[in-house]
Amino acid sequence: MQSRFRSDRRLTVRMGLTLFLLGLLYVGFIAALITLLRSWVLVVVLVGAMFVAQFWFSDRIAMFAMHGRVVEREEYPELHAVVDRLCAIADMPKPVVAVSDMDMPNAFATGRNPDHAVVCVTTGLLRRLEPAELEGVLAHELSHVAHKDVAVITIASFLGVLAGLIVRFAFYSQVFGGGRRDQNTAAIFAAVLGVSAAVYALSFLLIRALSRYRELAADRAAAHLTGRPSALASALTKVSGDIARIPTKDLRTAQAFNAFYFTPATGKEPGIERYLSTHPTLEQRLEQLGRISAELGEAASPGKAG
């Protein structure tokens, strides 16, 4: 079913291109592992099992990692009311609604398709935002679900996760068992490690490029759906400022899921790191919302609504 969120052809093209390039990388990676390990059955079974597990259970994995829990209407009636209203406006299925008991103000969406999706907000976000700001954030997350880029990021991130696990396994195997291997085995491990590291680096760059664009696309879609880009800009400003005041040590656990968050858990605006970031800068996002506000003739300026 097509939702009423604005279609974004550029986002669709970028998702297709990213998946195509990652697909080529995936095939090459599997072929290299089969050649090096000399057991196509082992490689295909292990990789296939991991892919199915990540794709089908990505929502549960993310919810578990971020301490999220499904909440019913009786417990959070206002939160459900906002999601209900936005889903009715967007003409899309209502996702499962969840809350994470974290002080860090943030939100994320996950799931393999609009019929099996979860939208989760932290208690820190609920405490800090005004109703119009919360609506903007939830519209942003719902646009990720409607445009199916949540599923694309989940699929795209699989190859990087797999390559990262192989790198880690190979590293610890060399550290703790290097002395017990002959030279041939050591050479195979070194080759697997090199291939995995290269695949991880390439998939990392491809995913970051797509992730930055999809965040701008979600901001655009949310601003047009709600008609209040200034409220979303206000939420962005408030959330980014509050995250910057949270100690870095308290953000480290959350940083592994930055690609899924409304705002990255970095605690500061990136410098040169912006080119490797999962999100565009706050200034880029506010500038875009400012343009949309002007197009819509919105009276309030970005960052002043509430």
PDB file of C-alpha atoms in Angstrom:
ATOM      1  CA  MET A   1       0.000   0.000   0.000  1.00  0.00           C
ATOM      2  CA  GLN A   2       1.274   3.435  -1.008  1.00  0.00           C
ATOM      3  CA  SER A   3       1.323   5.937   1.855  1.00  0.00           C
ATOM      4  CA  ARG A   4       0.655   9.659   1.538  1.00  0.00           C
ATOM      5  CA  PHE A   5       4.191  10.547   2.514  1.00  0.00           C
ATOM      6  CA  ARG A   6       5.784  12.398  -0.373  1.00  0.00           C
ATOM      7  CA  SER A   7       7.520   9.973  -2.697  1.00  0.00           C
ATOM      8  CA  ASP A   8      11.238  10.592  -3.043  1.00  0.00           C
ATOM      9  CA  ARG A   9      12.617   9.341  -6.330  1.00  0.00           C
ATOM     10  CA  ARG A  10      16.175  10.342  -5.409  1.00  0.00           C
ATOM     11  CA  LEU A  11      15.958   8.291  -2.205  1.00  0.00           C
ATOM     12  CA  THR A  12      14.614   5.299  -4.154  1.00  0.00           C
ATOM     13  CA  VAL A  13      17.445   5.549  -6.697  1.00  0.00           C
ATOM     14  CA  ARG A  14      20.065   5.841  -3.941  1.00  0.00           C
ATOM     15  CA  MET A  15      18.638   2.830  -2.101  1.00  0.00           C
ATOM     16  CA  GLY A  16      18.618   0.768  -5.295  1.00  0.00           C
ATOM     17  CA  LEU A  17      22.169   1.773  -6.204  1.00  0.00           C
ATOM     18  CA  THR A  18      23.449   1.080  -2.686  1.00  0.00           C
ATOM     19  CA  LEU A  19      21.838  -2.367  -2.620  1.00  0.00           C
ATOM     20  CA  PHE A  20      23.217  -3.146  -6.091  1.00  0.00           C
ATOM     21  CA  LEU A  21      26.770  -2.181  -5.134  1.00  0.00           C
ATOM     22  CA  LEU A  22      26.514  -4.001  -1.815  1.00  0.00           C
ATOM     23  CA  GLY A  23      25.132  -7.019  -3.685  1.00  0.00           C
ATOM     24  CA  LEU A  24      28.211  -7.104  -5.898  1.00  0.00           C
ATOM     25  CA  LEU A  25      30.379  -6.722  -2.827  1.00  0.00           C
ATOM     26  CA  TYR A  26      28.406  -9.476  -1.094  1.00  0.00           C
ATOM     27  CA  VAL A  27      28.894 -11.934  -3.980  1.00  0.00           C
ATOM     28  CA  GLY A  28      32.599 -11.146  -4.150  1.00  0.00           C
ATOM     29  CA  PHE A  29      32.949 -11.541  -0.398  1.00  0.00           C
ATOM     30  CA  ILE A  30      31.227 -14.944  -0.374  1.00  0.00           C
ATOM     31  CA  ALA A  31      33.305 -16.112  -3.342  1.00  0.00           C
ATOM     32  CA  ALA A  32      36.507 -15.035  -1.584  1.00  0.00           C
ATOM     33  CA  LEU A  33      35.528 -16.849   1.613  1.00  0.00           C
ATOM     34  CA  ILE A  34      34.666 -20.028  -0.298  1.00  0.00           C
ATOM     35  CA  THR A  35      38.002 -19.881  -2.128  1.00  0.00           C
ATOM     36  CA  LEU A  36      39.976 -19.281   1.061  1.00  0.00           C
ATOM     37  CA  LEU A  37      38.098 -21.664   3.373  1.00  0.00           C
ATOM     38  CA  ARG A  38      37.467 -24.304   0.672  1.00  0.00           C
ATOM     39  CA  SER A  39      34.013 -25.165   1.968  1.00  0.00           C
ATOM     40  CA  TRP A  40      31.112 -23.522   0.141  1.00  0.00           C
ATOM     41  CA  VAL A  41      28.538 -25.406   2.228  1.00  0.00           C
ATOM     42  CA  LEU A  42      29.916 -24.015   5.499  1.00  0.00           C
ATOM     43  CA  VAL A  43      30.141 -20.453   4.163  1.00  0.00           C
ATOM     44  CA  VAL A  44      26.678 -20.431   2.532  1.00  0.00           C
ATOM     45  CA  VAL A  45      24.947 -22.003   5.551  1.00  0.00           C
ATOM     46  CA  LEU A  46      26.554 -19.647   8.083  1.00  0.00           C
ATOM     47  CA  VAL A  47      26.095 -16.489   6.017  1.00  0.00           C
ATOM     48  CA  GLY A  48      22.536 -17.426   5.049  1.00  0.00           C
ATOM     49  CA  ALA A  49      21.567 -18.150   8.648  1.00  0.00           C
ATOM     50  CA  MET A  50      23.013 -14.824   9.836  1.00  0.00           C
ATOM     51  CA  PHE A  51      21.245 -12.883   7.080  1.00  0.00           C
ATOM     52  CA  VAL A  52      17.853 -14.442   7.833  1.00  0.00           C
ATOM     53  CA  ALA A  53      18.335 -13.846  11.564  1.00  0.00           C
ATOM     54  CA  GLN A  54      19.236 -10.181  11.096  1.00  0.00           C
ATOM     55  CA  PHE A  55      16.466  -9.486   8.569  1.00  0.00           C
ATOM     56  CA  TRP A  56      13.645 -11.258  10.376  1.00  0.00           C
ATOM     57  CA  PHE A  57      14.637 -10.392  13.900  1.00  0.00           C
ATOM     58  CA  SER A  58      16.174  -6.928  13.423  1.00  0.00           C
ATOM     59  CA  ASP A  59      13.332  -5.268  15.334  1.00  0.00           C
ATOM     60  CA  ARG A  60      13.746  -7.598  18.326  1.00  0.00           C
ATOM     61  CA  ILE A  61      17.526  -7.218  18.291  1.00  0.00           C
ATOM     62  CA  ALA A  62      17.296  -3.409  18.264  1.00  0.00           C
ATOM     63  CA  MET A  63      14.597  -3.377  20.955  1.00  0.00           C
ATOM     64  CA  PHE A  64      16.633  -5.681  23.191  1.00  0.00           C
ATOM     65  CA  ALA A  65      19.826  -3.694  22.727  1.00  0.00           C
ATOM     66  CA  MET A  66      18.118  -0.365  23.474  1.00  0.00           C
ATOM     67  CA  HIS A  67      15.976  -1.680  26.359  1.00  0.00           C
ATOM     68  CA  GLY A  68      12.771  -0.968  24.475  1.00  0.00           C
ATOM     69  CA  ARG A  69       9.419  -2.486  25.384  1.00  0.00           C
ATOM     70  CA  VAL A  70       6.061  -2.519  23.634  1.00  0.00           C
ATOM     71  CA  VAL A  71       3.535  -0.224  25.321  1.00  0.00           C
ATOM     72  CA  GLU A  72      -0.239  -0.337  25.057  1.00  0.00           C
ATOM     73  CA  ARG A  73      -2.619   2.585  24.648  1.00  0.00           C
ATOM     74  CA  GLU A  74      -3.655   2.484  28.301  1.00  0.00           C
ATOM     75  CA  GLU A  75      -0.083   3.116  29.443  1.00  0.00           C
ATOM     76  CA  TYR A  76       0.861   5.859  26.936  1.00  0.00           C
ATOM     77  CA  PRO A  77      -2.425   7.220  25.517  1.00  0.00           C
ATOM     78  CA  GLU A  78      -0.967  10.491  24.192  1.00  0.00           C
ATOM     79  CA  LEU A  79       1.888   8.744  22.399  1.00  0.00           C
ATOM     80  CA  HIS A  80      -0.542   6.302  20.768  1.00  0.00           C
ATOM     81  CA  ALA A  81      -2.861   9.159  19.829  1.00  0.00           C
ATOM     82  CA  VAL A  82      -0.078  10.964  17.936  1.00  0.00           C
ATOM     83  CA  VAL A  83       0.946   7.780  16.099  1.00  0.00           C
ATOM     84  CA  ASP A  84      -2.713   7.018  15.267  1.00  0.00           C
ATOM     85  CA  ARG A  85      -3.259  10.518  13.877  1.00  0.00           C
ATOM     86  CA  LEU A  86      -0.091  10.485  11.760  1.00  0.00           C
ATOM     87  CA  CYS A  87      -0.806   7.005  10.378  1.00  0.00           C
ATOM     88  CA  ALA A  88      -4.334   8.095   9.451  1.00  0.00           C
ATOM     89  CA  ILE A  89      -3.008  11.196   7.666  1.00  0.00           C
ATOM     90  CA  ALA A  90      -0.300   9.166   5.915  1.00  0.00           C
ATOM     91  CA  ASP A  91      -2.695   6.273   5.127  1.00  0.00           C
ATOM     92  CA  MET A  92      -0.252   3.640   6.374  1.00  0.00           C
ATOM     93  CA  PRO A  93      -0.457   0.697   8.794  1.00  0.00           C
ATOM     94  CA  LYS A  94       0.145   1.567  12.418  1.00  0.00           C
ATOM     95  CA  PRO A  95       3.481   0.173  13.649  1.00  0.00           C
ATOM     96  CA  VAL A  96       4.029  -1.330  17.061  1.00  0.00           C
ATOM     97  CA  VAL A  97       4.628   1.462  19.582  1.00  0.00           C
ATOM     98  CA  ALA A  98       7.458   1.048  22.085  1.00  0.00           C
ATOM     99  CA  VAL A  99       9.247   3.043  24.761  1.00  0.00           C
ATOM    100  CA  SER A 100      12.864   2.780  25.908  1.00  0.00           C
ATOM    101  CA  ASP A 101      13.598   3.770  29.494  1.00  0.00           C
ATOM    102  CA  MET A 102      16.627   5.920  28.646  1.00  0.00           C
ATOM    103  CA  ASP A 103      17.344   9.512  29.591  1.00  0.00           C
ATOM    104  CA  MET A 104      18.985  10.169  26.211  1.00  0.00           C
ATOM    105  CA  PRO A 105      16.314  11.929  24.112  1.00  0.00           C
ATOM    106  CA  ASN A 106      15.958   9.968  20.880  1.00  0.00           C
ATOM    107  CA  ALA A 107      13.729   7.790  18.724  1.00  0.00           C
ATOM    108  CA  PHE A 108      14.160   5.080  16.115  1.00  0.00           C
ATOM    109  CA  ALA A 109      12.174   2.895  13.751  1.00  0.00           C
ATOM    110  CA  THR A 110      12.982  -0.666  12.800  1.00  0.00           C
ATOM    111  CA  GLY A 111      11.363  -3.610  11.065  1.00  0.00           C
ATOM    112  CA  ARG A 112      11.448  -5.438   7.744  1.00  0.00           C
ATOM    113  CA  ASN A 113       8.379  -3.726   6.180  1.00  0.00           C
ATOM    114  CA  PRO A 114       5.504  -1.354   7.073  1.00  0.00           C
ATOM    115  CA  ASP A 115       3.386  -4.290   8.293  1.00  0.00           C
ATOM    116  CA  HIS A 116       6.121  -5.477  10.669  1.00  0.00           C
ATOM    117  CA  ALA A 117       7.573  -2.258  12.025  1.00  0.00           C
ATOM    118  CA  VAL A 118       8.284  -0.754  15.427  1.00  0.00           C
ATOM    119  CA  VAL A 119       8.567   2.918  16.350  1.00  0.00           C
ATOM    120  CA  CYS A 120      10.333   3.466  19.666  1.00  0.00           C
ATOM    121  CA  VAL A 121      10.878   6.661  21.653  1.00  0.00           C
ATOM    122  CA  THR A 122      12.906   7.122  24.819  1.00  0.00           C
ATOM    123  CA  THR A 123      11.423   8.420  28.044  1.00  0.00           C
ATOM    124  CA  GLY A 124      14.003  11.207  27.846  1.00  0.00           C
ATOM    125  CA  LEU A 125      12.455  12.355  24.564  1.00  0.00           C
ATOM    126  CA  LEU A 126       8.914  12.244  25.937  1.00  0.00           C
ATOM    127  CA  ARG A 127       9.908  14.366  28.932  1.00  0.00           C
ATOM    128  CA  ARG A 128      11.593  17.070  26.872  1.00  0.00           C
ATOM    129  CA  LEU A 129       9.396  17.668  23.828  1.00  0.00           C
ATOM    130  CA  GLU A 130       6.206  19.639  23.355  1.00  0.00           C
ATOM    131  CA  PRO A 131       3.330  17.839  21.540  1.00  0.00           C
ATOM    132  CA  ALA A 132       4.038  19.509  18.159  1.00  0.00           C
ATOM    133  CA  GLU A 133       7.749  18.648  18.429  1.00  0.00           C
ATOM    134  CA  LEU A 134       6.967  15.020  19.301  1.00  0.00           C
ATOM    135  CA  GLU A 135       4.635  14.854  16.301  1.00  0.00           C
ATOM    136  CA  GLY A 136       7.457  16.021  14.036  1.00  0.00           C
ATOM    137  CA  VAL A 137       9.866  13.398  15.382  1.00  0.00           C
ATOM    138  CA  LEU A 138       7.323  10.598  15.031  1.00  0.00           C
ATOM    139  CA  ALA A 139       6.449  11.714  11.489  1.00  0.00           C
ATOM    140  CA  HIS A 140      10.180  11.549  10.688  1.00  0.00           C
ATOM    141  CA  GLU A 141      10.381   7.971  11.989  1.00  0.00           C
ATOM    142  CA  LEU A 142       7.179   6.900  10.246  1.00  0.00           C
ATOM    143  CA  SER A 143       8.539   8.210   6.946  1.00  0.00           C
ATOM    144  CA  HIS A 144      11.477   5.816   7.312  1.00  0.00           C
ATOM    145  CA  VAL A 145       8.948   2.981   7.595  1.00  0.00           C
ATOM    146  CA  ALA A 146       6.770   4.210   4.718  1.00  0.00           C
ATOM    147  CA  HIS A 147       9.739   4.680   2.366  1.00  0.00           C
ATOM    148  CA  LYS A 148      11.078   1.227   3.373  1.00  0.00           C
ATOM    149  CA  ASP A 149      14.544   2.653   3.963  1.00  0.00           C
ATOM    150  CA  VAL A 150      14.573   1.044   7.435  1.00  0.00           C
ATOM    151  CA  ALA A 151      14.529  -2.368   5.745  1.00  0.00           C
ATOM    152  CA  VAL A 152      17.175  -1.264   3.246  1.00  0.00           C
ATOM    153  CA  ILE A 153      19.511  -0.068   6.008  1.00  0.00           C
ATOM    154  CA  THR A 154      18.937  -3.338   7.869  1.00  0.00           C
ATOM    155  CA  ILE A 155      19.852  -5.378   4.785  1.00  0.00           C
ATOM    156  CA  ALA A 156      22.734  -3.083   3.866  1.00  0.00           C
ATOM    157  CA  SER A 157      24.243  -3.216   7.336  1.00  0.00           C
ATOM    158  CA  PHE A 158      24.313  -7.024   7.324  1.00  0.00           C
ATOM    159  CA  LEU A 159      27.433  -7.276   5.182  1.00  0.00           C
ATOM    160  CA  GLY A 160      29.327  -4.829   7.397  1.00  0.00           C
ATOM    161  CA  VAL A 161      28.230  -6.698  10.525  1.00  0.00           C
ATOM    162  CA  LEU A 162      29.330 -10.031   9.055  1.00  0.00           C
ATOM    163  CA  ALA A 163      32.698  -8.678   7.890  1.00  0.00           C
ATOM    164  CA  GLY A 164      33.245  -7.010  11.264  1.00  0.00           C
ATOM    165  CA  LEU A 165      32.539 -10.264  13.111  1.00  0.00           C
ATOM    166  CA  ILE A 166      34.983 -12.159  10.892  1.00  0.00           C
ATOM    167  CA  VAL A 167      37.662  -9.516  11.471  1.00  0.00           C
ATOM    168  CA  ARG A 168      37.133  -9.760  15.224  1.00  0.00           C
ATOM    169  CA  PHE A 169      37.145 -13.569  15.179  1.00  0.00           C
ATOM    170  CA  ALA A 170      40.285 -13.710  13.052  1.00  0.00           C
ATOM    171  CA  PHE A 171      42.032 -11.177  15.285  1.00  0.00           C
ATOM    172  CA  TYR A 172      41.313 -13.026  18.502  1.00  0.00           C
ATOM    173  CA  SER A 173      42.132 -16.365  16.891  1.00  0.00           C
ATOM    174  CA  GLN A 174      45.567 -15.042  15.938  1.00  0.00           C
ATOM    175  CA  VAL A 175      46.130 -13.531  19.372  1.00  0.00           C
ATOM    176  CA  PHE A 176      45.133 -16.587  21.366  1.00  0.00           C
ATOM    177  CA  GLY A 177      46.036 -19.406  19.002  1.00  0.00           C
ATOM    178  CA  GLY A 178      48.647 -18.108  16.592  1.00  0.00           C
ATOM    179  CA  GLY A 179      51.446 -20.269  17.935  1.00  0.00           C
ATOM    180  CA  ARG A 180      49.572 -23.493  17.234  1.00  0.00           C
ATOM    181  CA  ARG A 181      49.082 -22.926  13.490  1.00  0.00           C
ATOM    182  CA  ASP A 182      51.261 -23.856  10.573  1.00  0.00           C
ATOM    183  CA  GLN A 183      52.261 -21.226   8.014  1.00  0.00           C
ATOM    184  CA  ASN A 184      49.594 -22.259   5.486  1.00  0.00           C
ATOM    185  CA  THR A 185      46.754 -21.831   7.997  1.00  0.00           C
ATOM    186  CA  ALA A 186      48.168 -18.517   9.145  1.00  0.00           C
ATOM    187  CA  ALA A 187      48.266 -17.298   5.542  1.00  0.00           C
ATOM    188  CA  ILE A 188      44.610 -18.257   5.030  1.00  0.00           C
ATOM    189  CA  PHE A 189      43.600 -16.414   8.203  1.00  0.00           C
ATOM    190  CA  ALA A 190      45.547 -13.361   7.111  1.00  0.00           C
ATOM    191  CA  ALA A 191      43.824 -13.414   3.712  1.00  0.00           C
ATOM    192  CA  VAL A 192      40.365 -13.768   5.286  1.00  0.00           C
ATOM    193  CA  LEU A 193      41.187 -10.928   7.656  1.00  0.00           C
ATOM    194  CA  GLY A 194      42.324  -8.681   4.785  1.00  0.00           C
ATOM    195  CA  VAL A 195      39.286  -9.400   2.599  1.00  0.00           C
ATOM    196  CA  SER A 196      36.894  -8.901   5.518  1.00  0.00           C
ATOM    197  CA  ALA A 197      38.526  -5.624   6.517  1.00  0.00           C
ATOM    198  CA  ALA A 198      38.260  -4.301   2.945  1.00  0.00           C
ATOM    199  CA  VAL A 199      34.617  -5.362   2.659  1.00  0.00           C
ATOM    200  CA  TYR A 200      33.813  -3.763   6.010  1.00  0.00           C
ATOM    201  CA  ALA A 201      35.423  -0.468   4.962  1.00  0.00           C
ATOM    202  CA  LEU A 202      33.576  -0.335   1.615  1.00  0.00           C
ATOM    203  CA  SER A 203      30.193  -1.262   3.093  1.00  0.00           C
ATOM    204  CA  PHE A 204      30.768   1.280   5.882  1.00  0.00           C
ATOM    205  CA  LEU A 205      31.214   4.107   3.346  1.00  0.00           C
ATOM    206  CA  LEU A 206      28.247   3.064   1.193  1.00  0.00           C
ATOM    207  CA  ILE A 207      25.913   2.806   4.193  1.00  0.00           C
ATOM    208  CA  ARG A 208      27.023   6.178   5.598  1.00  0.00           C
ATOM    209  CA  ALA A 209      26.347   7.922   2.291  1.00  0.00           C
ATOM    210  CA  LEU A 210      22.841   6.426   2.068  1.00  0.00           C
ATOM    211  CA  SER A 211      22.117   7.054   5.751  1.00  0.00           C
ATOM    212  CA  ARG A 212      22.880  10.784   5.527  1.00  0.00           C
ATOM    213  CA  TYR A 213      20.565  11.226   2.561  1.00  0.00           C
ATOM    214  CA  ARG A 214      17.725   9.206   4.069  1.00  0.00           C
ATOM    215  CA  GLU A 215      17.740  11.418   7.164  1.00  0.00           C
ATOM    216  CA  LEU A 216      17.291  14.523   5.025  1.00  0.00           C
ATOM    217  CA  ALA A 217      14.555  12.717   3.074  1.00  0.00           C
ATOM    218  CA  ALA A 218      12.756  11.794   6.312  1.00  0.00           C
ATOM    219  CA  ASP A 219      12.954  15.393   7.543  1.00  0.00           C
ATOM    220  CA  ARG A 220      11.438  16.608   4.256  1.00  0.00           C
ATOM    221  CA  ALA A 221       8.660  14.032   4.294  1.00  0.00           C
ATOM    222  CA  ALA A 222       7.789  14.740   7.936  1.00  0.00           C
ATOM    223  CA  ALA A 223       7.754  18.507   7.394  1.00  0.00           C
ATOM    224  CA  HIS A 224       5.365  18.218   4.427  1.00  0.00           C
ATOM    225  CA  LEU A 225       3.106  15.667   6.147  1.00  0.00           C
ATOM    226  CA  THR A 226       2.647  17.708   9.330  1.00  0.00           C
ATOM    227  CA  GLY A 227       2.857  21.110   7.644  1.00  0.00           C
ATOM    228  CA  ARG A 228       4.993  22.325  10.549  1.00  0.00           C
ATOM    229  CA  PRO A 229       8.693  22.160   9.674  1.00  0.00           C
ATOM    230  CA  SER A 230       9.456  24.666  12.446  1.00  0.00           C
ATOM    231  CA  ALA A 231       8.243  22.186  15.076  1.00  0.00           C
ATOM    232  CA  LEU A 232      10.577  19.519  13.707  1.00  0.00           C
ATOM    233  CA  ALA A 233      13.421  22.057  13.625  1.00  0.00           C
ATOM    234  CA  SER A 234      12.697  22.946  17.233  1.00  0.00           C
ATOM    235  CA  ALA A 235      12.798  19.256  18.211  1.00  0.00           C
ATOM    236  CA  LEU A 236      16.097  18.780  16.380  1.00  0.00           C
ATOM    237  CA  THR A 237      17.662  21.768  18.112  1.00  0.00           C
ATOM    238  CA  LYS A 238      16.430  20.725  21.535  1.00  0.00           C
ATOM    239  CA  VAL A 239      17.387  17.041  21.218  1.00  0.00           C
ATOM    240  CA  SER A 240      20.838  17.776  19.753  1.00  0.00           C
ATOM    241  CA  GLY A 241      21.576  20.265  22.516  1.00  0.00           C
ATOM    242  CA  ASP A 242      20.504  17.887  25.268  1.00  0.00           C
ATOM    243  CA  ILE A 243      22.489  14.957  23.830  1.00  0.00           C
ATOM    244  CA  ALA A 244      25.587  17.182  23.739  1.00  0.00           C
ATOM    245  CA  ARG A 245      25.300  17.544  27.524  1.00  0.00           C
ATOM    246  CA  ILE A 246      25.176  13.795  28.180  1.00  0.00           C
ATOM    247  CA  PRO A 247      28.590  12.333  29.152  1.00  0.00           C
ATOM    248  CA  THR A 248      30.252  10.475  26.278  1.00  0.00           C
ATOM    249  CA  LYS A 249      30.651   7.340  28.394  1.00  0.00           C
ATOM    250  CA  ASP A 250      26.865   7.172  28.733  1.00  0.00           C
ATOM    251  CA  LEU A 251      26.414   7.434  24.954  1.00  0.00           C
ATOM    252  CA  ARG A 252      28.832   4.683  23.916  1.00  0.00           C
ATOM    253  CA  THR A 253      26.302   1.858  24.205  1.00  0.00           C
ATOM    254  CA  ALA A 254      23.863   3.712  21.988  1.00  0.00           C
ATOM    255  CA  GLN A 255      26.362   4.708  19.293  1.00  0.00           C
ATOM    256  CA  ALA A 256      26.273   1.281  17.619  1.00  0.00           C
ATOM    257  CA  PHE A 257      22.687   2.099  16.555  1.00  0.00           C
ATOM    258  CA  ASN A 258      23.322   5.642  15.305  1.00  0.00           C
ATOM    259  CA  ALA A 259      22.149   4.810  11.777  1.00  0.00           C
ATOM    260  CA  PHE A 260      18.649   4.141  13.129  1.00  0.00           C
ATOM    261  CA  TYR A 261      18.342   7.154  15.443  1.00  0.00           C
ATOM    262  CA  PHE A 262      16.535  10.455  14.898  1.00  0.00           C
ATOM    263  CA  THR A 263      19.725  12.222  16.039  1.00  0.00           C
ATOM    264  CA  PRO A 264      23.129  10.488  16.433  1.00  0.00           C
ATOM    265  CA  ALA A 265      24.378   9.802  19.954  1.00  0.00           C
ATOM    266  CA  THR A 266      27.682  11.575  19.374  1.00  0.00           C
ATOM    267  CA  GLY A 267      27.420  14.331  21.957  1.00  0.00           C
ATOM    268  CA  LYS A 268      28.928  16.924  19.580  1.00  0.00           C
ATOM    269  CA  GLU A 269      28.704  18.222  16.055  1.00  0.00           C
ATOM    270  CA  PRO A 270      31.263  16.379  13.889  1.00  0.00           C
ATOM    271  CA  GLY A 271      34.189  18.135  12.240  1.00  0.00           C
ATOM    272  CA  ILE A 272      36.015  16.171   9.578  1.00  0.00           C
ATOM    273  CA  GLU A 273      34.104  13.127  10.885  1.00  0.00           C
ATOM    274  CA  ARG A 274      30.943  14.480   9.244  1.00  0.00           C
ATOM    275  CA  TYR A 275      31.942  12.657   6.053  1.00  0.00           C
ATOM    276  CA  LEU A 276      31.798   9.363   7.957  1.00  0.00           C
ATOM    277  CA  SER A 277      28.730  10.253  10.013  1.00  0.00           C
ATOM    278  CA  THR A 278      25.374   8.466   9.765  1.00  0.00           C
ATOM    279  CA  HIS A 279      23.571  11.837   9.810  1.00  0.00           C
ATOM    280  CA  PRO A 280      23.928  15.206   8.098  1.00  0.00           C
ATOM    281  CA  THR A 281      24.937  18.064  10.363  1.00  0.00           C
ATOM    282  CA  LEU A 282      22.378  19.926  12.434  1.00  0.00           C
ATOM    283  CA  GLU A 283      22.992  23.025  10.303  1.00  0.00           C
ATOM    284  CA  GLN A 284      22.176  21.122   7.090  1.00  0.00           C
ATOM    285  CA  ARG A 285      18.962  19.759   8.555  1.00  0.00           C
ATOM    286  CA  LEU A 286      17.832  23.121   9.910  1.00  0.00           C
ATOM    287  CA  GLU A 287      18.681  24.869   6.640  1.00  0.00           C
ATOM    288  CA  GLN A 288      16.519  22.418   4.697  1.00  0.00           C
ATOM    289  CA  LEU A 289      13.624  22.820   7.142  1.00  0.00           C
ATOM    290  CA  GLY A 290      13.982  26.581   6.877  1.00  0.00           C
ATOM    291  CA  ARG A 291      13.557  26.374   3.100  1.00  0.00           C
ATOM    292  CA  ILE A 292      10.482  24.177   3.452  1.00  0.00           C
ATOM    293  CA  SER A 293       9.039  26.565   6.032  1.00  0.00           C
ATOM    294  CA  ALA A 294       9.436  29.431   3.560  1.00  0.00           C
ATOM    295  CA  GLU A 295       7.834  27.363   0.771  1.00  0.00           C
ATOM    296  CA  LEU A 296       4.847  26.533   2.959  1.00  0.00           C
ATOM    297  CA  GLY A 297       4.588  30.118   4.146  1.00  0.00           C
ATOM    298  CA  GLU A 298       4.850  29.026   7.755  1.00  0.00           C
ATOM    299  CA  ALA A 299       4.685  31.953  10.151  1.00  0.00           C
ATOM    300  CA  ALA A 300       7.094  30.598  12.785  1.00  0.00           C
ATOM    301  CA  SER A 301      10.792  30.382  11.994  1.00  0.00           C
ATOM    302  CA  PRO A 302      12.655  27.062  12.519  1.00  0.00           C
ATOM    303  CA  GLY A 303      13.694  26.474  16.090  1.00  0.00           C
ATOM    304  CA  LYS A 304      11.082  28.851  17.521  1.00  0.00           C
ATOM    305  CA  ALA A 305       7.992  26.739  17.344  1.00  0.00           C
ATOM    306  CA  GLY A 306       6.837  24.673  20.207  1.00  0.00           C
TER     307      GLY A 306
END
